[in-house]
mmCIF file of C-alpha atoms in Angstrom:
data_model
loop_
_atom_site.group_PDB
_atom_site.id
_atom_site.type_symbol
_atom_site.label_atom_id
_atom_site.label_comp_id
_atom_site.label_asym_id
_atom_site.label_seq_id
_atom_site.Cartn_x
_atom_site.Cartn_y
_atom_site.Cartn_z
ATOM 1 C CA MET A 517 -33.365 12.543 -37.265
ATOM 2 C CA LYS A 518 -36.875 11.384 -36.644
ATOM 3 C CA LYS A 519 -38.316 8.248 -34.935
ATOM 4 C CA LYS A 520 -38.364 5.976 -38.033
ATOM 5 C CA GLN A 521 -34.756 6.947 -38.736
ATOM 6 C CA ILE A 522 -33.641 5.685 -35.232
ATOM 7 C CA LYS A 523 -35.416 2.488 -35.472
ATOM 8 C CA CYS A 524 -33.885 0.881 -38.587
ATOM 9 C CA MET A 525 -30.443 2.543 -38.373
ATOM 10 C CA SER A 526 -28.657 -0.320 -36.607
ATOM 11 C CA SER A 527 -30.315 -2.988 -38.692
ATOM 12 C CA ILE A 528 -29.332 -1.435 -41.982
ATOM 13 C CA LEU A 529 -25.655 -0.557 -41.026
ATOM 14 C CA ALA A 530 -25.007 -3.767 -39.189
ATOM 15 C CA ALA A 531 -26.126 -5.891 -42.248
ATOM 16 C CA SER A 532 -24.380 -3.598 -44.559
ATOM 17 C CA LEU A 533 -21.105 -4.078 -42.801
ATOM 18 C CA LEU A 534 -21.062 -7.645 -43.922
ATOM 19 C CA LEU A 535 -20.179 -6.358 -47.418
ATOM 20 C CA MET A 536 -16.990 -4.421 -46.422
ATOM 21 C CA SER A 537 -14.649 -6.461 -48.574
ATOM 22 C CA PRO A 538 -14.901 -8.300 -51.852
ATOM 23 C CA ILE A 539 -14.281 -11.412 -49.838
ATOM 24 C CA TYR A 540 -17.903 -10.842 -48.459
ATOM 25 C CA GLY A 541 -19.542 -10.903 -51.814
ATOM 26 C CA LYS A 542 -21.168 -14.339 -51.559
ATOM 27 C CA GLN A 543 -21.898 -13.746 -47.766
ATOM 28 C CA ALA A 544 -24.212 -10.559 -48.716
ATOM 29 C CA THR A 545 -27.098 -12.824 -49.008
ATOM 30 C CA ASP A 546 -26.048 -15.110 -46.095
ATOM 31 C CA ALA A 547 -29.239 -16.490 -44.600
ATOM 32 C CA THR A 548 -28.272 -15.770 -41.037
ATOM 33 C CA VAL A 549 -27.688 -12.130 -41.805
ATOM 34 C CA GLN A 550 -30.968 -11.882 -43.660
ATOM 35 C CA SER A 551 -32.769 -13.498 -40.857
ATOM 36 C CA TYR A 552 -31.491 -10.871 -38.369
ATOM 37 C CA GLU A 553 -32.167 -8.117 -40.755
ATOM 38 C CA ASP A 554 -35.703 -9.220 -41.403
ATOM 39 C CA ARG A 555 -36.422 -9.648 -37.810
ATOM 40 C CA MET A 556 -34.974 -6.245 -36.960
ATOM 41 C CA ALA A 557 -36.915 -4.635 -39.670
ATOM 42 C CA ASP A 558 -39.969 -6.271 -38.335
ATOM 43 C CA ALA A 559 -39.241 -5.011 -34.657
ATOM 44 C CA ALA A 560 -38.530 -1.612 -35.942
ATOM 45 C CA ASN A 561 -41.970 -1.558 -38.003
ATOM 46 C CA ARG A 562 -43.808 -2.811 -34.832
ATOM 47 C CA GLN A 563 -42.049 -0.034 -32.775
ATOM 48 C CA GLN A 564 -43.061 2.695 -35.191
ATOM 49 C CA ALA A 565 -46.574 1.351 -35.217
ATOM 50 C CA ALA A 566 -46.646 1.498 -31.377
ATOM 51 C CA LEU A 567 -45.229 5.043 -31.515
ATOM 52 C CA ASP A 568 -47.746 6.106 -34.203
ATOM 53 C CA GLU A 569 -50.673 4.667 -31.958
ATOM 54 C CA LEU A 570 -49.083 6.424 -29.049
ATOM 55 C CA GLU A 571 -49.058 9.730 -30.589
ATOM 56 C CA ARG A 572 -52.720 9.166 -31.792
ATOM 57 C CA ILE A 573 -53.626 8.030 -28.237
ATOM 58 C CA ARG A 574 -51.879 11.045 -26.555
ATOM 59 C CA SER A 575 -53.411 13.617 -29.012
ATOM 60 C CA GLU A 576 -56.892 12.109 -28.269
ATOM 61 C CA LYS A 577 -56.183 12.168 -24.679
ATOM 62 C CA SER A 578 -55.095 15.716 -24.799
ATOM 63 C CA ASP A 579 -58.283 16.645 -26.596
ATOM 64 C CA ALA A 580 -60.256 14.622 -23.971
ATOM 65 C CA TRP A 581 -58.359 16.541 -21.155
ATOM 66 C CA TYR A 582 -59.463 19.849 -22.899
ATOM 67 C CA GLU A 583 -62.918 18.902 -23.359
ATOM 68 C CA LEU A 584 -63.075 17.702 -19.754
ATOM 69 C CA SER A 585 -61.821 21.219 -18.604
ATOM 70 C CA GLN A 586 -64.551 22.850 -20.867
ATOM 71 C CA TYR A 587 -67.295 20.589 -19.078
ATOM 72 C CA ASP A 588 -65.779 21.438 -15.804
ATOM 73 C CA ASN A 589 -66.134 25.100 -16.524
ATOM 74 C CA LEU A 590 -69.646 24.730 -17.884
ATOM 75 C CA LEU A 591 -70.671 22.770 -14.828
ATOM 76 C CA SER A 592 -69.155 25.532 -12.612
ATOM 77 C CA ILE A 593 -71.036 28.221 -14.516
ATOM 78 C CA THR A 594 -74.283 26.299 -14.463
ATOM 79 C CA GLU A 595 -74.130 25.542 -10.829
ATOM 80 C CA GLY A 596 -73.476 29.203 -10.235
ATOM 81 C CA LYS A 597 -76.462 30.136 -12.314
ATOM 82 C CA LYS A 598 -78.660 27.689 -10.457
ATOM 83 C CA GLN A 599 -77.515 29.199 -7.096
ATOM 84 C CA LEU A 600 -78.235 32.531 -8.333
ATOM 85 C CA ALA A 601 -81.780 31.470 -9.397
ATOM 86 C CA GLU A 602 -82.371 29.907 -5.984
ATOM 87 C CA GLU A 603 -81.449 33.174 -4.352
ATOM 88 C CA GLN A 604 -83.763 34.901 -6.671
ATOM 89 C CA LEU A 605 -86.488 32.544 -5.868
ATOM 90 C CA ASP A 606 -85.824 33.196 -2.111
ATOM 91 C CA SER A 607 -86.163 36.911 -2.723
ATOM 92 C CA ILE A 608 -89.557 36.283 -4.689
ATOM 93 C CA TYR A 609 -90.998 34.396 -1.588
ATOM 94 C CA ASP A 610 -89.935 37.160 0.611
ATOM 95 C CA GLN A 611 -91.593 39.697 -1.758
ATOM 96 C CA ILE A 612 -94.744 37.643 -1.977
ATOM 97 C CA ALA A 613 -95.011 37.362 1.862
ATOM 98 C CA ALA A 614 -94.449 41.202 1.968
ATOM 99 C CA LYS A 615 -97.308 41.854 -0.568
ATOM 100 C CA GLU A 616 -99.607 39.640 1.269
ATOM 101 C CA GLN A 617 -98.945 41.456 4.441
ATOM 102 C CA GLU A 618 -99.593 44.708 2.464
ATOM 103 C CA ILE A 619 -102.770 43.367 1.227
ATOM 104 C CA THR A 620 -103.869 42.473 4.697
ATOM 105 C CA ASP A 621 -102.910 45.797 6.151
ATOM 106 C CA THR A 622 -104.677 47.727 3.260
ATOM 107 C CA SER A 623 -107.734 45.450 3.769
ATOM 108 C CA ASP A 624 -107.676 46.351 7.525
ATOM 109 C CA ARG A 625 -107.417 50.127 6.688
ATOM 110 C CA ILE A 626 -110.251 49.932 4.125
ATOM 111 C CA ALA A 627 -112.528 48.211 6.821
ATOM 112 C CA ALA A 628 -111.570 50.826 9.383
ATOM 113 C CA GLN A 629 -112.165 53.724 7.069
ATOM 114 C CA GLU A 630 -115.510 52.350 5.828
ATOM 115 C CA ASP A 631 -116.544 51.781 9.533
ATOM 116 C CA ALA A 632 -115.696 55.396 10.518
ATOM 117 C CA PHE A 633 -117.457 56.620 7.414
ATOM 118 C CA PHE A 634 -120.762 54.794 8.008
ATOM 119 C CA LYS A 635 -120.744 55.714 11.667
ATOM 120 C CA ARG A 636 -120.446 59.333 10.786
ATOM 121 C CA MET A 637 -123.133 58.888 8.105
ATOM 122 C CA ALA A 638 -125.434 57.102 10.660
ATOM 123 C CA ASN A 639 -125.083 60.082 13.117
ATOM 124 C CA SER A 640 -125.718 62.585 10.406
ATOM 125 C CA TYR A 641 -128.779 61.146 8.988
ATOM 126 C CA MET A 642 -130.282 59.085 11.968
ATOM 127 C CA GLU A 643 -132.207 62.119 13.155
ATOM 128 C CA GLY A 644 -133.251 63.355 9.794
ATOM 129 C CA ASN A 645 -134.102 67.154 9.690
ATOM 130 C CA ALA A 646 -133.278 67.512 13.413
ATOM 131 C CA SER A 647 -129.596 67.186 12.694
ATOM 132 C CA TYR A 648 -129.958 70.114 10.154
ATOM 133 C CA LEU A 649 -131.990 72.142 12.598
ATOM 134 C CA GLU A 650 -129.500 71.693 15.353
ATOM 135 C CA LEU A 651 -126.902 72.678 12.911
ATOM 136 C CA LEU A 652 -128.802 75.920 12.164
ATOM 137 C CA VAL A 653 -129.614 76.679 15.711
ATOM 138 C CA GLY A 654 -125.973 76.269 16.703
ATOM 139 C CA SER A 655 -124.811 78.551 13.804
ATOM 140 C CA GLU A 656 -124.243 82.318 14.346
ATOM 141 C CA SER A 657 -125.687 83.093 10.893
ATOM 142 C CA LEU A 658 -126.727 81.598 7.657
ATOM 143 C CA VAL A 659 -123.283 81.894 6.262
ATOM 144 C CA ASP A 660 -121.932 80.020 9.328
ATOM 145 C CA PHE A 661 -124.571 77.308 8.873
ATOM 146 C CA LEU A 662 -123.744 76.750 5.181
ATOM 147 C CA GLY A 663 -120.099 76.724 6.046
ATOM 148 C CA ARG A 664 -120.624 74.041 8.686
ATOM 149 C CA LEU A 665 -122.667 72.062 6.074
ATOM 150 C CA ASP A 666 -120.107 72.388 3.417
ATOM 151 C CA ARG A 667 -117.479 70.989 5.901
ATOM 152 C CA ILE A 668 -119.640 68.063 6.772
ATOM 153 C CA MET A 669 -120.229 67.171 3.037
ATOM 154 C CA ALA A 670 -116.389 67.679 2.201
ATOM 155 C CA ILE A 671 -115.463 65.253 5.073
ATOM 156 C CA ARG A 672 -117.964 62.664 3.672
ATOM 157 C CA GLU A 673 -116.359 63.030 0.160
ATOM 158 C CA SER A 674 -112.864 62.786 1.637
ATOM 159 C CA ASP A 675 -113.970 59.666 3.396
ATOM 160 C CA LYS A 676 -115.267 58.324 0.034
ATOM 161 C CA ALA A 677 -112.151 59.296 -1.834
ATOM 162 C CA ILE A 678 -109.851 57.630 0.788
ATOM 163 C CA ILE A 679 -111.817 54.397 0.614
ATOM 164 C CA THR A 680 -111.733 54.462 -3.162
ATOM 165 C CA GLN A 681 -108.030 54.925 -3.203
ATOM 166 C CA LEU A 682 -107.477 52.153 -0.659
ATOM 167 C CA LYS A 683 -109.421 49.784 -2.863
ATOM 168 C CA LYS A 684 -107.283 50.765 -5.740
ATOM 169 C CA ASP A 685 -104.169 50.058 -3.791
ATOM 170 C CA LYS A 686 -105.454 46.681 -2.705
ATOM 171 C CA GLU A 687 -106.274 45.917 -6.353
ATOM 172 C CA ASN A 688 -102.718 46.797 -7.532
ATOM 173 C CA LEU A 689 -101.264 44.882 -4.571
ATOM 174 C CA ILE A 690 -103.233 41.790 -5.572
ATOM 175 C CA LEU A 691 -101.966 42.303 -9.239
ATOM 176 C CA ALA A 692 -98.340 42.670 -8.005
ATOM 177 C CA GLU A 693 -98.713 39.485 -5.927
ATOM 178 C CA GLU A 694 -100.075 37.518 -8.881
ATOM 179 C CA ALA A 695 -97.084 38.718 -10.913
ATOM 180 C CA LEU A 696 -94.833 37.572 -8.166
ATOM 181 C CA HIS A 697 -96.471 34.111 -8.221
ATOM 182 C CA THR A 698 -95.987 33.944 -11.881
ATOM 183 C CA ALA A 699 -92.238 34.926 -11.515
ATOM 184 C CA LYS A 700 -92.039 32.270 -8.747
ATOM 185 C CA THR A 701 -93.303 29.594 -11.203
ATOM 186 C CA LEU A 702 -90.859 30.496 -13.928
ATOM 187 C CA GLN A 703 -87.999 30.733 -11.578
ATOM 188 C CA GLN A 704 -88.804 27.184 -10.341
ATOM 189 C CA GLU A 705 -88.956 26.035 -13.885
ATOM 190 C CA THR A 706 -85.507 27.733 -14.493
ATOM 191 C CA ILE A 707 -84.096 26.044 -11.437
ATOM 192 C CA VAL A 708 -85.454 22.595 -12.840
ATOM 193 C CA ASP A 709 -83.770 23.292 -16.242
ATOM 194 C CA PHE A 710 -80.547 24.191 -14.500
ATOM 195 C CA GLU A 711 -80.687 20.899 -12.565
ATOM 196 C CA ALA A 712 -81.247 18.924 -15.633
ATOM 197 C CA ALA A 713 -78.269 20.653 -17.456
ATOM 198 C CA ILE A 714 -76.161 20.092 -14.293
ATOM 199 C CA ALA A 715 -77.037 16.283 -14.241
ATOM 200 C CA ASP A 716 -76.354 16.023 -18.137
ATOM 201 C CA THR A 717 -72.874 17.670 -17.747
ATOM 202 C CA LYS A 718 -72.084 15.467 -14.884
ATOM 203 C CA ASN A 719 -72.944 12.436 -16.942
ATOM 204 C CA ILE A 720 -70.778 13.634 -19.902
ATOM 205 C CA TYR A 721 -67.994 14.512 -17.452
ATOM 206 C CA ALA A 722 -68.051 10.944 -16.098
ATOM 207 C CA ALA A 723 -67.941 9.621 -19.505
ATOM 208 C CA LYS A 724 -64.971 11.606 -20.435
ATOM 209 C CA GLU A 725 -63.113 10.611 -17.313
ATOM 210 C CA LEU A 726 -63.696 6.901 -18.387
ATOM 211 C CA VAL A 727 -62.414 7.750 -21.916
ATOM 212 C CA ILE A 728 -59.242 9.282 -20.431
ATOM 213 C CA LYS A 729 -58.806 6.353 -18.071
ATOM 214 C CA GLU A 730 -59.176 3.881 -20.994
ATOM 215 C CA LEU A 731 -56.831 6.054 -23.241
ATOM 216 C CA ALA A 732 -54.264 5.966 -20.238
ATOM 217 C CA ASN A 733 -54.389 2.306 -20.091
ATOM 218 C CA ASN A 734 -54.017 2.025 -23.663
ATOM 219 C CA GLU A 735 -51.002 4.483 -23.559
ATOM 220 C CA GLN A 736 -49.236 2.259 -21.154
ATOM 221 C CA ALA A 737 -49.937 -0.843 -23.188
ATOM 222 C CA GLN A 738 -48.464 0.813 -26.333
ATOM 223 C CA ILE A 739 -45.448 1.983 -24.189
ATOM 224 C CA ALA A 740 -44.989 -1.459 -23.053
ATOM 225 C CA THR A 741 -45.197 -2.784 -26.701
ATOM 226 C CA TYR A 742 -42.747 -0.214 -27.984
ATOM 227 C CA ASN A 743 -40.322 -1.128 -25.079
ATOM 228 C CA TYR A 744 -40.655 -4.816 -25.863
ATOM 229 C CA TYR A 745 -39.665 -4.450 -29.578
ATOM 230 C CA LYS A 746 -37.077 -1.799 -28.952
ATOM 231 C CA GLN A 747 -35.335 -4.256 -26.564
ATOM 232 C CA LEU A 748 -35.880 -7.105 -29.109
ATOM 233 C CA GLU A 749 -34.195 -4.932 -31.718
ATOM 234 C CA ASP A 750 -31.268 -4.104 -29.580
ATOM 235 C CA GLU A 751 -30.670 -7.547 -28.685
ATOM 236 C CA LEU A 752 -30.868 -8.661 -32.348
ATOM 237 C CA ASN A 753 -28.538 -5.780 -33.288
ATOM 238 C CA ALA A 754 -25.953 -6.759 -30.764
ATOM 239 C CA GLU A 755 -26.069 -10.509 -31.876
ATOM 240 C CA LEU A 756 -25.670 -9.456 -35.475
ATOM 241 C CA GLU A 757 -22.805 -6.969 -34.636
ATOM 242 C CA ASN A 758 -21.120 -9.996 -32.904
ATOM 243 C CA TYR A 759 -21.662 -12.111 -35.825
ATOM 244 C CA LEU A 760 -20.303 -9.555 -38.434
ATOM 245 C CA ALA A 761 -17.318 -8.858 -36.021
ATOM 246 C CA GLU A 762 -16.493 -12.428 -35.937
ATOM 247 C CA LEU A 763 -16.557 -12.610 -39.773
ATOM 248 C CA GLN A 764 -14.192 -9.574 -40.024
ATOM 249 C CA ARG A 765 -11.701 -11.363 -37.742
ATOM 250 C CA LYS A 766 -11.787 -14.343 -40.016
ATOM 251 C CA ASN A 767 -11.192 -12.369 -43.210
ATOM 252 C CA GLN A 768 -8.866 -9.718 -41.841
ATOM 253 C CA THR A 769 -9.235 -6.899 -44.405
ATOM 254 C CA VAL A 770 -6.873 -3.989 -44.022
ATOM 255 C CA TYR A 771 -7.918 -0.441 -43.266
ATOM 256 C CA VAL A 772 -6.888 1.909 -46.109
ATOM 257 C CA GLY A 773 -4.934 4.174 -43.613
ATOM 258 C CA GLY A 774 -4.986 7.821 -42.905
ATOM 259 C CA SER A 775 -7.305 10.047 -40.945
ATOM 260 C CA MET A 776 -10.821 10.959 -41.894
ATOM 261 C CA ALA A 777 -11.508 14.201 -43.586
ATOM 262 C CA TRP A 778 -14.433 16.594 -43.068
ATOM 263 C CA PRO A 779 -17.402 15.016 -44.905
ATOM 264 C CA LEU A 780 -18.875 18.405 -46.287
ATOM 265 C CA ASP A 781 -17.814 21.231 -48.559
ATOM 266 C CA PRO A 782 -15.366 23.150 -46.270
ATOM 267 C CA ASN A 783 -16.737 26.506 -47.506
ATOM 268 C CA ALA A 784 -20.326 25.590 -46.389
ATOM 269 C CA THR A 785 -21.879 27.214 -43.323
ATOM 270 C CA TYR A 786 -23.023 24.490 -40.873
ATOM 271 C CA TYR A 787 -23.725 23.620 -37.297
ATOM 272 C CA TYR A 788 -24.166 20.370 -35.292
ATOM 273 C CA SER A 789 -27.904 19.885 -34.899
ATOM 274 C CA SER A 790 -27.804 16.566 -32.997
ATOM 275 C CA GLU A 791 -24.865 14.870 -31.312
ATOM 276 C CA PHE A 792 -23.890 11.263 -31.175
ATOM 277 C CA GLY A 793 -25.238 9.165 -28.206
ATOM 278 C CA TRP A 794 -28.206 9.344 -25.770
ATOM 279 C CA ARG A 795 -30.521 12.245 -26.050
ATOM 280 C CA THR A 796 -34.090 13.089 -25.335
ATOM 281 C CA LEU A 797 -36.378 12.745 -28.454
ATOM 282 C CA TRP A 798 -40.043 13.532 -28.180
ATOM 283 C CA GLY A 799 -39.846 13.290 -24.428
ATOM 284 C CA ARG A 800 -38.199 9.807 -24.623
ATOM 285 C CA PRO A 801 -34.559 8.704 -24.192
ATOM 286 C CA ASP A 802 -33.218 7.942 -27.543
ATOM 287 C CA ASN A 803 -29.761 6.622 -28.555
ATOM 288 C CA HIS A 804 -28.543 8.667 -31.635
ATOM 289 C CA LEU A 805 -26.124 6.524 -33.779
ATOM 290 C CA GLY A 806 -24.516 9.389 -35.709
ATOM 291 C CA LEU A 807 -23.693 13.063 -35.903
ATOM 292 C CA ASP A 808 -26.263 15.334 -37.557
ATOM 293 C CA ILE A 809 -24.614 18.402 -39.323
ATOM 294 C CA ALA A 810 -27.256 20.969 -40.482
ATOM 295 C CA CYS A 811 -26.514 23.063 -43.499
ATOM 296 C CA ALA A 812 -27.900 24.345 -46.740
ATOM 297 C CA GLN A 813 -29.751 22.048 -49.267
ATOM 298 C CA ASN A 814 -27.625 20.549 -51.968
ATOM 299 C CA THR A 815 -24.282 21.327 -50.103
ATOM 300 C CA LYS A 816 -21.596 18.825 -51.620
ATOM 301 C CA ILE A 817 -21.112 15.641 -49.454
ATOM 302 C CA LEU A 818 -17.514 14.293 -49.602
ATOM 303 C CA ALA A 819 -16.041 10.882 -48.940
ATOM 304 C CA ALA A 820 -14.332 11.174 -45.505
ATOM 305 C CA ASN A 821 -11.635 8.540 -46.704
ATOM 306 C CA SER A 822 -10.965 6.360 -49.711
ATOM 307 C CA GLY A 823 -12.693 3.112 -50.044
ATOM 308 C CA THR A 824 -15.441 1.091 -51.947
ATOM 309 C CA VAL A 825 -19.041 2.063 -52.022
ATOM 310 C CA LEU A 826 -20.938 -0.750 -50.555
ATOM 311 C CA LYS A 827 -24.495 0.711 -50.915
ATOM 312 C CA SER A 828 -25.957 3.707 -52.761
ATOM 313 C CA GLU A 829 -29.673 3.446 -52.401
ATOM 314 C CA SER A 830 -32.888 4.816 -50.877
ATOM 315 C CA HIS A 831 -34.460 3.797 -47.629
ATOM 316 C CA TYR A 832 -37.746 4.904 -45.937
ATOM 317 C CA SER A 833 -35.669 6.245 -42.880
ATOM 318 C CA TYR A 834 -32.290 7.119 -44.113
ATOM 319 C CA GLY A 835 -33.687 8.500 -47.388
ATOM 320 C CA ASN A 836 -30.879 8.514 -50.047
ATOM 321 C CA TYR A 837 -27.754 7.134 -48.428
ATOM 322 C CA VAL A 838 -24.156 6.072 -49.240
ATOM 323 C CA LEU A 839 -22.247 3.442 -47.320
ATOM 324 C CA ILE A 840 -18.393 3.169 -47.983
ATOM 325 C CA ASP A 841 -16.012 0.434 -46.720
ATOM 326 C CA HIS A 842 -12.553 1.695 -45.796
ATOM 327 C CA GLY A 843 -11.318 -1.851 -44.914
ATOM 328 C CA GLY A 844 -10.346 -3.283 -41.636
ATOM 329 C CA GLY A 845 -13.810 -3.363 -40.487
ATOM 330 C CA MET A 846 -14.137 0.534 -40.750
ATOM 331 C CA ALA A 847 -16.981 2.046 -42.505
ATOM 332 C CA THR A 848 -18.929 5.415 -42.949
ATOM 333 C CA LEU A 849 -22.382 6.114 -43.601
ATOM 334 C CA TYR A 850 -24.020 9.555 -45.123
ATOM 335 C CA ALA A 851 -27.801 9.928 -45.013
ATOM 336 C CA HIS A 852 -30.752 12.087 -46.150
ATOM 337 C CA MET A 853 -29.111 13.165 -49.495
ATOM 338 C CA THR A 854 -31.060 15.085 -52.069
ATOM 339 C CA SER A 855 -29.250 12.886 -54.603
ATOM 340 C CA ARG A 856 -26.510 10.395 -54.823
ATOM 341 C CA ALA A 857 -23.413 10.968 -56.993
ATOM 342 C CA VAL A 858 -21.861 7.308 -56.708
ATOM 343 C CA SER A 859 -23.131 3.776 -57.293
ATOM 344 C CA ALA A 860 -22.493 0.721 -55.248
ATOM 345 C CA GLY A 861 -19.111 -1.001 -56.206
ATOM 346 C CA GLU A 862 -17.341 2.157 -57.195
ATOM 347 C CA THR A 863 -13.877 3.034 -55.665
ATOM 348 C CA VAL A 864 -13.868 6.550 -54.185
ATOM 349 C CA SER A 865 -11.038 8.802 -52.859
ATOM 350 C CA THR A 866 -10.913 11.086 -49.934
ATOM 351 C CA GLY A 867 -12.760 14.355 -50.635
ATOM 352 C CA GLN A 868 -14.664 13.197 -53.681
ATOM 353 C CA VAL A 869 -18.118 14.227 -53.965
ATOM 354 C CA ILE A 870 -20.574 11.354 -53.332
ATOM 355 C CA GLY A 871 -23.865 13.271 -52.904
ATOM 356 C CA TYR A 872 -25.651 16.359 -51.995
ATOM 357 C CA VAL A 873 -27.386 17.396 -48.645
ATOM 358 C CA GLY A 874 -31.005 16.960 -48.360
ATOM 359 C CA MET A 875 -33.918 15.977 -46.130
ATOM 360 C CA THR A 876 -35.114 12.630 -47.843
ATOM 361 C CA GLY A 877 -36.448 9.783 -45.391
ATOM 362 C CA SER A 878 -37.132 10.548 -41.904
ATOM 363 C CA ALA A 879 -35.678 14.236 -41.592
ATOM 364 C CA SER A 880 -37.124 17.550 -40.199
ATOM 365 C CA GLY A 881 -34.553 19.711 -41.957
ATOM 366 C CA HIS A 882 -31.617 19.768 -44.365
ATOM 367 C CA HIS A 883 -28.703 18.025 -42.810
ATOM 368 C CA LEU A 884 -26.170 15.191 -43.134
ATOM 369 C CA HIS A 885 -26.519 12.343 -40.796
ATOM 370 C CA PHE A 886 -22.931 10.996 -40.613
ATOM 371 C CA GLU A 887 -21.791 7.666 -38.966
ATOM 372 C CA VAL A 888 -18.715 5.790 -38.282
ATOM 373 C CA ARG A 889 -18.760 2.139 -37.526
ATOM 374 C CA GLN A 890 -15.852 -0.252 -36.509
ATOM 375 C CA ASN A 891 -16.635 -3.891 -36.758
ATOM 376 C CA GLY A 892 -20.391 -3.085 -36.751
ATOM 377 C CA ALA A 893 -20.279 -1.123 -33.673
ATOM 378 C CA VAL A 894 -21.101 2.738 -33.833
ATOM 379 C CA GLN A 895 -18.301 5.043 -32.824
ATOM 380 C CA GLU A 896 -18.309 8.574 -31.711
ATOM 381 C CA PRO A 897 -17.816 10.671 -35.076
ATOM 382 C CA ARG A 898 -16.069 13.508 -33.405
ATOM 383 C CA ASN A 899 -13.198 11.189 -32.576
ATOM 384 C CA TYR A 900 -12.611 10.736 -36.424
ATOM 385 C CA ILE A 901 -13.538 14.187 -37.975
ATOM 386 C CA VAL A 902 -13.007 17.910 -37.131
ATOM 387 C CA GLY A 903 -15.091 20.444 -38.692
ATOM 388 C CA PRO A 904 -13.654 23.751 -40.374
ATOM 389 C CA ASN A 905 -14.766 25.584 -37.247
ATOM 390 C CA GLY A 906 -13.833 22.975 -34.775
#
C-alpha cells in the first residue's frame, strides 16, 4: 500500500470497530468517536500534505544538485580553456620577442651588406678610368680583362640581390610581427571573455548552493511537520482503541467461533507482497497494519469467517473495502477491491464472495490488503490465516 493508505488506516478501522454488534447501533454516531475520527483524518491529511511537499522539495533539490554538477563541470571546462588561452598568449609573447630579434638581426645584416657594397663601389669608381686601366694592365689578355670585369660586375649584382632579399625578409618579418600582435590582442580579449564567463558561472553556482540550502531547510521543516502529525495520529488512535475496547468490555459480544479461512479463491496464484508490521517505505520506517496478498485482478475475495458486514464503501486510501464483525471484538477488513459484492448490514458466511481483487485507492498493484483487529488493536494476520501454499 502507498502513503495515503497507511495514514488513515488506523482511524477508519478503529472508528469502524465501534459498530461490531447491533448494540453499538446508536453509538455509531457517538460524538467522542466522531471527534477522534475527524482529528485523526485531519492529522492524516496534514501528514500527506507534508509528504507531498517533501517529495516536491526532494525532487527540486535533486534537480538543483544536478544543475549544480553541470555548472561545476562548466566552470572546470571554462577555467581549463582560460588556462590554455593564457598559455597560448605566453607563446605569442615569445614569438613576438623572437620576431623582433629576427628583425633586429636582419636589419643589422642589411646594414653590413650595404656598407660592404658601398665600400666596394667606392673603391671601384673612386679612381675613374684608372681602375679600368689597372685592371687592363694587370690582365694577360683582353679575354682575361673582360673576364675580370664580368666578375666584378657580377659581385656588385650579387650584393644588390642579397640586399634586396634581406629587405624583403625584413618586410615579411614585420608583417609576421604585426600578425602576432593582432593574435595577441584577440587572445587577450578571449581571456577577458573567459574570465567573465567564469565569474557568471560562479555567481550562478553560488545562487544554486543557496537554493539547495533553502530546500534542505524546507525539507527538515516538512519532516518535522510530518513527524508531529504522525505522532499526533498515533496518540489519537491509541486513545480511540482504548475507548472502543472499553465499550466492548461493557457490551460483551461473543465471537462467532471457529478459525479463519483463506480470504481468496484457493485456486488463485498469489504471493505476499508486503508483510504486517514495521517496514521501510520510500526510505522511511512505516508500520504496515495488514498483510498484502498480490494476485490477479478480479480474483474472488472470500469472507475469512462468518459475521455481519459493518461497512461496504469506498475510501480515498482503502479504495473499495469491506469490514466484517465476527463478534467478541474480532473484525476483519478487505481493501482495494475492484468491486464489492455485499452491503453493510448483511450477514455473511465463511468462504462467501464479498468482492473482487483490484487496485482502487492508494495501491500500486492488484492485491488484497487484509487486516485482523481484536478490540480495535491490529493483529498479525498470519496468526489467523494460512495460505494454500503456506
